[in-house]
């Protein structure tokens, strides 16, 4: 059985010219001579957009990186010849330093790699510290994680490679080097930078007007601190305490059996990639919108994303709800013992004490449970979405927690719908080649499209890991400087087995992207289970 994500929408997309490369439906990648040109072009683009030039209206994001500038655009507008021409003739300008902020970061220089860095450079650890504290750094760009800033301008000798084997756990506040960059890990995470020490300065605090302490253009000076000057690292890594149960007059659902990591999701956080925040949000956005429509909500209201069902909750008060996405069996056990089975996508009522069971869907991966009024949850950067990579938003829900419904909307509930078609054993997926297809051999570019790729069980909301009979091979074997990424990107690590980035992807990545999946195919991919076979085809 073969499914396809082909539709008449989308159209073709012209190949990139000059320094502008296509990066899927919603982004263009500008190649630059170096970091100075990247920052100069970013500043030129900022000024041009501030002037209100209509040819730039479609731009949604600008993500500087080491040697590239990723320009996010309105979905489907990456093929605009007018926009491409404007980007081609864009000239870099000197950044405006008016209002530049300056930061002093105290560091305890006791990092695990301090001695090794000293050996690599042929100097003493004290000299490494002196050179690190003796320079003024500038925040060049953000990436990797919310609040993580790539700092440039240090002593020219401080140029060291990343670790050959990345660590699985680096504590929050760790200060490190990679290449000529210095950086600070905002929260506990894996990573491969060479660690010099640590600081307790919070790099990310969502209660601030600017959650990221270090903004592009800011300057930084590191200051050596006594060991007693810094407390022990925060074991919680300042993770967002994301609880629901906001008081209100509407009803609630008390979770009895959570299933497999149920997550609150909405339309996500688009437009914040410049500070290292990925879009997140519902993977199957049309199903989220349909669930909200059925109960009369705003299309982007927070709902519950359930992976493979297995969910049970008890109504507290009176609620209206709907389930969409993967067609899961739905049973309501009324407080008086009677049972009701829901066989289509429609709104249904829950009375106090009713038990809602959402079983495992026969096909598909993710179901969406909407409550009339939406799920009341604290917003971060305007969204209640759970970002599993960065830790922003509500934590995965557990038994005993309550999902409080928000104030009921004025709109009426929508009409019932039949369950949508889900992926079968094989799914045909349209891609736009690039932006880094030239990093691969001609045989590998052909192999991407002619070979079958299977989704592995290691896949998650960050990305789908794919397996194939023959890995892809590089034509260029050097290290790609980190550059902006997009949802749908097929990034290829040294193993030669692609990773298909989804909504919780990192903002920047250091492996070449051979192709990008068309946006229209992403909702169906969100419903593809491990074991599904993907066949990619070039579409423009």
PDB file of N, CA, C and O in Angstrom, residues 158-223:
ATOM      1  N   UNK A 158      43.016  31.394  20.608  1.00  0.00           N
ATOM      2  CA  UNK A 158      42.013  30.493  21.198  1.00  0.00           C
ATOM      3  C   UNK A 158      41.144  29.901  20.089  1.00  0.00           C
ATOM      4  O   UNK A 158      39.981  30.272  19.899  1.00  0.00           O
ATOM      5  N   UNK A 159      41.737  28.986  19.362  1.00  0.00           N
ATOM      6  CA  UNK A 159      41.073  28.320  18.236  1.00  0.00           C
ATOM      7  C   UNK A 159      41.291  26.821  18.413  1.00  0.00           C
ATOM      8  O   UNK A 159      42.356  26.293  18.113  1.00  0.00           O
ATOM      9  N   UNK A 160      40.271  26.139  18.943  1.00  0.00           N
ATOM     10  CA  UNK A 160      40.407  24.713  19.253  1.00  0.00           C
ATOM     11  C   UNK A 160      39.232  23.939  18.666  1.00  0.00           C
ATOM     12  O   UNK A 160      38.108  24.461  18.570  1.00  0.00           O
ATOM     13  N   UNK A 161      39.439  22.693  18.253  1.00  0.00           N
ATOM     14  CA  UNK A 161      38.342  21.903  17.684  1.00  0.00           C
ATOM     15  C   UNK A 161      37.367  21.435  18.760  1.00  0.00           C
ATOM     16  O   UNK A 161      37.708  21.376  19.948  1.00  0.00           O
ATOM     17  N   UNK A 162      36.156  21.134  18.331  1.00  0.00           N
ATOM     18  CA  UNK A 162      35.213  20.484  19.247  1.00  0.00           C
ATOM     19  C   UNK A 162      35.770  19.122  19.665  1.00  0.00           C
ATOM     20  O   UNK A 162      36.635  18.555  19.003  1.00  0.00           O
ATOM     21  N   UNK A 163      35.237  18.590  20.743  1.00  0.00           N
ATOM     22  CA  UNK A 163      35.629  17.261  21.193  1.00  0.00           C
ATOM     23  C   UNK A 163      35.222  16.220  20.147  1.00  0.00           C
ATOM     24  O   UNK A 163      34.165  16.335  19.513  1.00  0.00           O
ATOM     25  N   UNK A 164      36.068  15.198  19.964  1.00  0.00           N
ATOM     26  CA  UNK A 164      35.748  14.167  18.977  1.00  0.00           C
ATOM     27  C   UNK A 164      34.485  13.404  19.360  1.00  0.00           C
ATOM     28  O   UNK A 164      33.697  13.009  18.491  1.00  0.00           O
ATOM     29  N   UNK A 165      34.284  13.195  20.662  1.00  0.00           N
ATOM     30  CA  UNK A 165      33.069  12.533  21.146  1.00  0.00           C
ATOM     31  C   UNK A 165      32.321  13.506  22.052  1.00  0.00           C
ATOM     32  O   UNK A 165      32.795  13.821  23.152  1.00  0.00           O
ATOM     33  N   UNK A 166      31.159  14.017  21.631  1.00  0.00           N
ATOM     34  CA  UNK A 166      30.419  14.964  22.470  1.00  0.00           C
ATOM     35  C   UNK A 166      29.996  14.327  23.795  1.00  0.00           C
ATOM     36  O   UNK A 166      29.766  13.126  23.884  1.00  0.00           O
ATOM     37  N   UNK A 167      29.899  15.152  24.817  1.00  0.00           N
ATOM     38  CA  UNK A 167      29.393  14.689  26.109  1.00  0.00           C
ATOM     39  C   UNK A 167      27.871  14.579  26.049  1.00  0.00           C
ATOM     40  O   UNK A 167      27.205  15.379  25.376  1.00  0.00           O
ATOM     41  N   UNK A 168      27.321  13.630  26.770  1.00  0.00           N
ATOM     42  CA  UNK A 168      25.861  13.485  26.829  1.00  0.00           C
ATOM     43  C   UNK A 168      25.244  14.443  27.831  1.00  0.00           C
ATOM     44  O   UNK A 168      24.043  14.696  27.793  1.00  0.00           O
ATOM     45  N   UNK A 169      26.067  14.998  28.756  1.00  0.00           N
ATOM     46  CA  UNK A 169      25.540  15.910  29.764  1.00  0.00           C
ATOM     47  C   UNK A 169      26.567  16.990  30.069  1.00  0.00           C
ATOM     48  O   UNK A 169      27.668  16.696  30.520  1.00  0.00           O
ATOM     49  N   UNK A 170      26.190  18.227  29.799  1.00  0.00           N
ATOM     50  CA  UNK A 170      26.990  19.391  30.174  1.00  0.00           C
ATOM     51  C   UNK A 170      26.109  20.255  31.072  1.00  0.00           C
ATOM     52  O   UNK A 170      24.963  20.551  30.725  1.00  0.00           O
ATOM     53  N   UNK A 171      26.610  20.663  32.242  1.00  0.00           N
ATOM     54  CA  UNK A 171      25.755  21.397  33.180  1.00  0.00           C
ATOM     55  C   UNK A 171      25.428  22.809  32.707  1.00  0.00           C
ATOM     56  O   UNK A 171      26.170  23.406  31.908  1.00  0.00           O
ATOM     57  N   UNK A 172      24.339  23.341  33.213  1.00  0.00           N
ATOM     58  CA  UNK A 172      23.988  24.726  32.925  1.00  0.00           C
ATOM     59  C   UNK A 172      25.089  25.643  33.422  1.00  0.00           C
ATOM     60  O   UNK A 172      25.681  25.431  34.480  1.00  0.00           O
ATOM     61  N   UNK A 173      25.395  26.687  32.640  1.00  0.00           N
ATOM     62  CA  UNK A 173      26.414  27.648  33.016  1.00  0.00           C
ATOM     63  C   UNK A 173      27.814  27.290  32.580  1.00  0.00           C
ATOM     64  O   UNK A 173      28.747  28.068  32.811  1.00  0.00           O
ATOM     65  N   UNK A 174      28.005  26.127  31.923  1.00  0.00           N
ATOM     66  CA  UNK A 174      29.332  25.740  31.465  1.00  0.00           C
ATOM     67  C   UNK A 174      29.808  26.707  30.383  1.00  0.00           C
ATOM     68  O   UNK A 174      29.066  27.056  29.465  1.00  0.00           O
ATOM     69  N   UNK A 175      31.064  27.144  30.486  1.00  0.00           N
ATOM     70  CA  UNK A 175      31.676  28.072  29.535  1.00  0.00           C
ATOM     71  C   UNK A 175      32.672  27.293  28.689  1.00  0.00           C
ATOM     72  O   UNK A 175      33.525  26.575  29.241  1.00  0.00           O
ATOM     73  N   UNK A 176      32.574  27.409  27.368  1.00  0.00           N
ATOM     74  CA  UNK A 176      33.419  26.585  26.523  1.00  0.00           C
ATOM     75  C   UNK A 176      33.909  27.287  25.276  1.00  0.00           C
ATOM     76  O   UNK A 176      33.526  28.423  24.970  1.00  0.00           O
ATOM     77  N   UNK A 177      34.771  26.565  24.554  1.00  0.00           N
ATOM     78  CA  UNK A 177      35.327  27.020  23.287  1.00  0.00           C
ATOM     79  C   UNK A 177      35.029  25.994  22.204  1.00  0.00           C
ATOM     80  O   UNK A 177      35.022  24.787  22.465  1.00  0.00           O
ATOM     81  N   UNK A 178      34.817  26.480  20.975  1.00  0.00           N
ATOM     82  CA  UNK A 178      34.685  25.612  19.802  1.00  0.00           C
ATOM     83  C   UNK A 178      35.131  26.422  18.600  1.00  0.00           C
ATOM     84  O   UNK A 178      34.513  27.441  18.260  1.00  0.00           O
ATOM     85  N   UNK A 179      36.226  25.970  17.949  1.00  0.00           N
ATOM     86  CA  UNK A 179      36.788  26.794  16.888  1.00  0.00           C
ATOM     87  C   UNK A 179      37.257  28.107  17.477  1.00  0.00           C
ATOM     88  O   UNK A 179      37.930  28.140  18.505  1.00  0.00           O
ATOM     89  N   UNK A 180      36.860  29.206  16.870  1.00  0.00           N
ATOM     90  CA  UNK A 180      37.217  30.531  17.396  1.00  0.00           C
ATOM     91  C   UNK A 180      36.114  31.129  18.259  1.00  0.00           C
ATOM     92  O   UNK A 180      36.238  32.259  18.727  1.00  0.00           O
ATOM     93  N   UNK A 181      35.036  30.378  18.471  1.00  0.00           N
ATOM     94  CA  UNK A 181      33.909  30.889  19.242  1.00  0.00           C
ATOM     95  C   UNK A 181      34.026  30.524  20.715  1.00  0.00           C
ATOM     96  O   UNK A 181      34.587  29.491  21.085  1.00  0.00           O
ATOM     97  N   UNK A 182      33.462  31.383  21.558  1.00  0.00           N
ATOM     98  CA  UNK A 182      33.242  31.060  22.963  1.00  0.00           C
ATOM     99  C   UNK A 182      31.741  31.061  23.193  1.00  0.00           C
ATOM    100  O   UNK A 182      30.989  31.723  22.468  1.00  0.00           O
ATOM    101  N   UNK A 183      31.281  30.302  24.201  1.00  0.00           N
ATOM    102  CA  UNK A 183      29.847  30.226  24.462  1.00  0.00           C
ATOM    103  C   UNK A 183      29.567  29.715  25.857  1.00  0.00           C
ATOM    104  O   UNK A 183      30.447  29.178  26.540  1.00  0.00           O
ATOM    105  N   UNK A 184      28.307  29.893  26.282  1.00  0.00           N
ATOM    106  CA  UNK A 184      27.860  29.473  27.610  1.00  0.00           C
ATOM    107  C   UNK A 184      26.603  28.634  27.443  1.00  0.00           C
ATOM    108  O   UNK A 184      25.644  29.071  26.783  1.00  0.00           O
ATOM    109  N   UNK A 185      26.582  27.446  28.033  1.00  0.00           N
ATOM    110  CA  UNK A 185      25.405  26.584  27.959  1.00  0.00           C
ATOM    111  C   UNK A 185      24.322  27.122  28.907  1.00  0.00           C
ATOM    112  O   UNK A 185      24.535  27.177  30.116  1.00  0.00           O
ATOM    113  N   UNK A 186      23.142  27.498  28.375  1.00  0.00           N
ATOM    114  CA  UNK A 186      22.102  28.072  29.238  1.00  0.00           C
ATOM    115  C   UNK A 186      21.442  27.052  30.172  1.00  0.00           C
ATOM    116  O   UNK A 186      20.917  27.422  31.215  1.00  0.00           O
ATOM    117  N   UNK A 187      21.430  25.779  29.770  1.00  0.00           N
ATOM    118  CA  UNK A 187      20.785  24.740  30.568  1.00  0.00           C
ATOM    119  C   UNK A 187      21.517  23.427  30.311  1.00  0.00           C
ATOM    120  O   UNK A 187      22.303  23.316  29.376  1.00  0.00           O
ATOM    121  N   UNK A 188      21.244  22.452  31.156  1.00  0.00           N
ATOM    122  CA  UNK A 188      21.890  21.162  30.969  1.00  0.00           C
ATOM    123  C   UNK A 188      21.520  20.588  29.604  1.00  0.00           C
ATOM    124  O   UNK A 188      20.365  20.585  29.207  1.00  0.00           O
ATOM    125  N   UNK A 189      22.530  20.090  28.891  1.00  0.00           N
ATOM    126  CA  UNK A 189      22.290  19.543  27.559  1.00  0.00           C
ATOM    127  C   UNK A 189      23.520  18.774  27.115  1.00  0.00           C
ATOM    128  O   UNK A 189      24.595  18.902  27.703  1.00  0.00           O
ATOM    129  N   UNK A 190      23.390  17.947  26.077  1.00  0.00           N
ATOM    130  CA  UNK A 190      24.585  17.360  25.470  1.00  0.00           C
ATOM    131  C   UNK A 190      25.357  18.423  24.705  1.00  0.00           C
ATOM    132  O   UNK A 190      24.823  19.492  24.386  1.00  0.00           O
ATOM    133  N   UNK A 191      26.623  18.149  24.394  1.00  0.00           N
ATOM    134  CA  UNK A 191      27.392  19.110  23.621  1.00  0.00           C
ATOM    135  C   UNK A 191      28.842  18.688  23.476  1.00  0.00           C
ATOM    136  O   UNK A 191      29.341  17.839  24.215  1.00  0.00           O
ATOM    137  N   UNK A 192      29.530  19.312  22.527  1.00  0.00           N
ATOM    138  CA  UNK A 192      30.891  18.922  22.213  1.00  0.00           C
ATOM    139  C   UNK A 192      31.912  20.033  22.363  1.00  0.00           C
ATOM    140  O   UNK A 192      33.034  19.906  21.880  1.00  0.00           O
ATOM    141  N   UNK A 193      31.563  21.141  23.040  1.00  0.00           N
ATOM    142  CA  UNK A 193      32.512  22.233  23.195  1.00  0.00           C
ATOM    143  C   UNK A 193      33.541  21.889  24.270  1.00  0.00           C
ATOM    144  O   UNK A 193      33.276  21.104  25.195  1.00  0.00           O
ATOM    145  N   UNK A 194      34.719  22.508  24.170  1.00  0.00           N
ATOM    146  CA  UNK A 194      35.783  22.325  25.160  1.00  0.00           C
ATOM    147  C   UNK A 194      35.483  23.216  26.365  1.00  0.00           C
ATOM    148  O   UNK A 194      35.387  24.441  26.239  1.00  0.00           O
ATOM    149  N   UNK A 195      35.351  22.618  27.549  1.00  0.00           N
ATOM    150  CA  UNK A 195      34.861  23.327  28.726  1.00  0.00           C
ATOM    151  C   UNK A 195      36.004  23.940  29.531  1.00  0.00           C
ATOM    152  O   UNK A 195      36.924  23.247  29.964  1.00  0.00           O
ATOM    153  N   UNK A 196      35.906  25.266  29.746  1.00  0.00           N
ATOM    154  CA  UNK A 196      36.907  25.989  30.527  1.00  0.00           C
ATOM    155  C   UNK A 196      36.473  26.221  31.963  1.00  0.00           C
ATOM    156  O   UNK A 196      37.313  26.342  32.863  1.00  0.00           O
ATOM    157  N   UNK A 197      35.176  26.363  32.210  1.00  0.00           N
ATOM    158  CA  UNK A 197      34.700  26.671  33.557  1.00  0.00           C
ATOM    159  C   UNK A 197      33.193  26.800  33.570  1.00  0.00           C
ATOM    160  O   UNK A 197      32.505  26.251  32.700  1.00  0.00           O
ATOM    161  N   UNK A 198      32.686  27.537  34.565  1.00  0.00           N
ATOM    162  CA  UNK A 198      31.235  27.700  34.654  1.00  0.00           C
ATOM    163  C   UNK A 198      30.890  29.045  35.286  1.00  0.00           C
ATOM    164  O   UNK A 198      31.721  29.674  35.960  1.00  0.00           O
ATOM    165  N   UNK A 199      29.655  29.484  35.046  1.00  0.00           N
ATOM    166  CA  UNK A 199      29.123  30.705  35.631  1.00  0.00           C
ATOM    167  C   UNK A 199      27.717  30.431  36.140  1.00  0.00           C
ATOM    168  O   UNK A 199      27.054  29.501  35.672  1.00  0.00           O
ATOM    169  N   UNK A 200      27.261  31.249  37.103  1.00  0.00           N
ATOM    170  CA  UNK A 200      25.884  31.106  37.580  1.00  0.00           C
ATOM    171  C   UNK A 200      24.972  32.189  37.016  1.00  0.00           C
ATOM    172  O   UNK A 200      23.817  32.312  37.408  1.00  0.00           O
ATOM    173  N   UNK A 201      25.493  33.004  36.092  1.00  0.00           N
ATOM    174  CA  UNK A 201      24.659  34.046  35.478  1.00  0.00           C
ATOM    175  C   UNK A 201      23.589  33.374  34.626  1.00  0.00           C
ATOM    176  O   UNK A 201      23.914  32.584  33.727  1.00  0.00           O
ATOM    177  N   UNK A 202      22.299  33.654  34.863  1.00  0.00           N
ATOM    178  CA  UNK A 202      21.238  33.014  34.066  1.00  0.00           C
ATOM    179  C   UNK A 202      21.199  33.578  32.650  1.00  0.00           C
ATOM    180  O   UNK A 202      20.969  34.767  32.448  1.00  0.00           O
ATOM    181  N   UNK A 203      21.450  32.713  31.690  1.00  0.00           N
ATOM    182  CA  UNK A 203      21.444  33.144  30.285  1.00  0.00           C
ATOM    183  C   UNK A 203      20.044  33.254  29.715  1.00  0.00           C
ATOM    184  O   UNK A 203      19.815  33.933  28.717  1.00  0.00           O
ATOM    185  N   UNK A 204      19.099  32.531  30.317  1.00  0.00           N
ATOM    186  CA  UNK A 204      17.725  32.543  29.819  1.00  0.00           C
ATOM    187  C   UNK A 204      16.771  32.690  30.993  1.00  0.00           C
ATOM    188  O   UNK A 204      16.834  31.932  31.953  1.00  0.00           O
ATOM    189  N   UNK A 205      15.909  33.687  30.934  1.00  0.00           N
ATOM    190  CA  UNK A 205      14.931  33.920  31.998  1.00  0.00           C
ATOM    191  C   UNK A 205      13.679  34.488  31.346  1.00  0.00           C
ATOM    192  O   UNK A 205      13.655  35.655  30.937  1.00  0.00           O
ATOM    193  N   UNK A 206      12.655  33.654  31.233  1.00  0.00           N
ATOM    194  CA  UNK A 206      11.464  34.079  30.485  1.00  0.00           C
ATOM    195  C   UNK A 206      10.673  35.166  31.186  1.00  0.00           C
ATOM    196  O   UNK A 206       9.755  35.749  30.595  1.00  0.00           O
ATOM    197  N   UNK A 207      11.008  35.519  32.445  1.00  0.00           N
ATOM    198  CA  UNK A 207      10.321  36.613  33.127  1.00  0.00           C
ATOM    199  C   UNK A 207      10.862  37.979  32.696  1.00  0.00           C
ATOM    200  O   UNK A 207      10.253  39.005  32.992  1.00  0.00           O
ATOM    201  N   UNK A 208      12.013  37.981  32.000  1.00  0.00           N
ATOM    202  CA  UNK A 208      12.557  39.247  31.512  1.00  0.00           C
ATOM    203  C   UNK A 208      11.863  39.665  30.226  1.00  0.00           C
ATOM    204  O   UNK A 208      11.334  38.826  29.492  1.00  0.00           O
ATOM    205  N   UNK A 209      11.909  40.961  29.939  1.00  0.00           N
ATOM    206  CA  UNK A 209      11.362  41.445  28.670  1.00  0.00           C
ATOM    207  C   UNK A 209      12.093  40.799  27.503  1.00  0.00           C
ATOM    208  O   UNK A 209      11.487  40.456  26.483  1.00  0.00           O
ATOM    209  N   UNK A 210      13.420  40.653  27.631  1.00  0.00           N
ATOM    210  CA  UNK A 210      14.223  39.913  26.658  1.00  0.00           C
ATOM    211  C   UNK A 210      14.705  38.645  27.356  1.00  0.00           C
ATOM    212  O   UNK A 210      15.651  38.691  28.150  1.00  0.00           O
ATOM    213  N   UNK A 211      14.047  37.507  27.129  1.00  0.00           N
ATOM    214  CA  UNK A 211      14.409  36.287  27.868  1.00  0.00           C
ATOM    215  C   UNK A 211      15.877  35.897  27.722  1.00  0.00           C
ATOM    216  O   UNK A 211      16.496  35.419  28.675  1.00  0.00           O
ATOM    217  N   UNK A 212      16.445  36.089  26.532  1.00  0.00           N
ATOM    218  CA  UNK A 212      17.855  35.768  26.307  1.00  0.00           C
ATOM    219  C   UNK A 212      18.706  36.937  26.792  1.00  0.00           C
ATOM    220  O   UNK A 212      18.552  38.068  26.316  1.00  0.00           O
ATOM    221  N   UNK A 213      19.616  36.679  27.744  1.00  0.00           N
ATOM    222  CA  UNK A 213      20.463  37.740  28.276  1.00  0.00           C
ATOM    223  C   UNK A 213      21.338  38.333  27.189  1.00  0.00           C
ATOM    224  O   UNK A 213      21.504  39.556  27.094  1.00  0.00           O
ATOM    225  N   UNK A 214      21.927  37.470  26.353  1.00  0.00           N
ATOM    226  CA  UNK A 214      22.874  37.912  25.340  1.00  0.00           C
ATOM    227  C   UNK A 214      22.175  38.015  23.988  1.00  0.00           C
ATOM    228  O   UNK A 214      21.719  37.017  23.441  1.00  0.00           O
ATOM    229  N   UNK A 215      22.098  39.230  23.471  1.00  0.00           N
ATOM    230  CA  UNK A 215      21.444  39.499  22.204  1.00  0.00           C
ATOM    231  C   UNK A 215      22.506  39.808  21.144  1.00  0.00           C
ATOM    232  O   UNK A 215      23.580  40.338  21.458  1.00  0.00           O
ATOM    233  N   UNK A 216      22.237  39.473  19.869  1.00  0.00           N
ATOM    234  CA  UNK A 216      23.191  39.804  18.805  1.00  0.00           C
ATOM    235  C   UNK A 216      23.617  41.268  18.873  1.00  0.00           C
ATOM    236  O   UNK A 216      22.788  42.168  19.003  1.00  0.00           O
ATOM    237  N   UNK A 217      24.926  41.495  18.809  1.00  0.00           N
ATOM    238  CA  UNK A 217      25.476  42.846  18.901  1.00  0.00           C
ATOM    239  C   UNK A 217      25.961  43.220  20.291  1.00  0.00           C
ATOM    240  O   UNK A 217      26.758  44.161  20.429  1.00  0.00           O
ATOM    241  N   UNK A 218      25.489  42.542  21.341  1.00  0.00           N
ATOM    242  CA  UNK A 218      25.965  42.810  22.697  1.00  0.00           C
ATOM    243  C   UNK A 218      27.447  42.462  22.813  1.00  0.00           C
ATOM    244  O   UNK A 218      27.970  41.635  22.056  1.00  0.00           O
ATOM    245  N   UNK A 219      28.121  43.082  23.765  1.00  0.00           N
ATOM    246  CA  UNK A 219      29.522  42.743  24.030  1.00  0.00           C
ATOM    247  C   UNK A 219      29.637  42.072  25.394  1.00  0.00           C
ATOM    248  O   UNK A 219      28.828  42.317  26.292  1.00  0.00           O
ATOM    249  N   UNK A 220      30.655  41.218  25.526  1.00  0.00           N
ATOM    250  CA  UNK A 220      30.832  40.402  26.726  1.00  0.00           C
ATOM    251  C   UNK A 220      32.295  40.400  27.121  1.00  0.00           C
ATOM    252  O   UNK A 220      33.187  40.298  26.262  1.00  0.00           O
ATOM    253  N   UNK A 221      32.552  40.520  28.421  1.00  0.00           N
ATOM    254  CA  UNK A 221      33.893  40.309  28.944  1.00  0.00           C
ATOM    255  C   UNK A 221      33.808  39.297  30.082  1.00  0.00           C
ATOM    256  O   UNK A 221      32.975  39.431  30.986  1.00  0.00           O
ATOM    257  N   UNK A 222      34.630  38.246  30.007  1.00  0.00           N
ATOM    258  CA  UNK A 222      34.670  37.237  31.055  1.00  0.00           C
ATOM    259  C   UNK A 222      35.626  37.694  32.155  1.00  0.00           C
ATOM    260  O   UNK A 222      36.693  38.260  31.892  1.00  0.00           O
ATOM    261  N   UNK A 223      35.227  37.437  33.424  1.00  0.00           N
ATOM    262  CA  UNK A 223      36.002  37.832  34.594  1.00  0.00           C
ATOM    263  C   UNK A 223      36.225  36.595  35.449  1.00  0.00           C
ATOM    264  O   UNK A 223      35.270  35.871  35.780  1.00  0.00           O
TER     265      UNK A 223
END
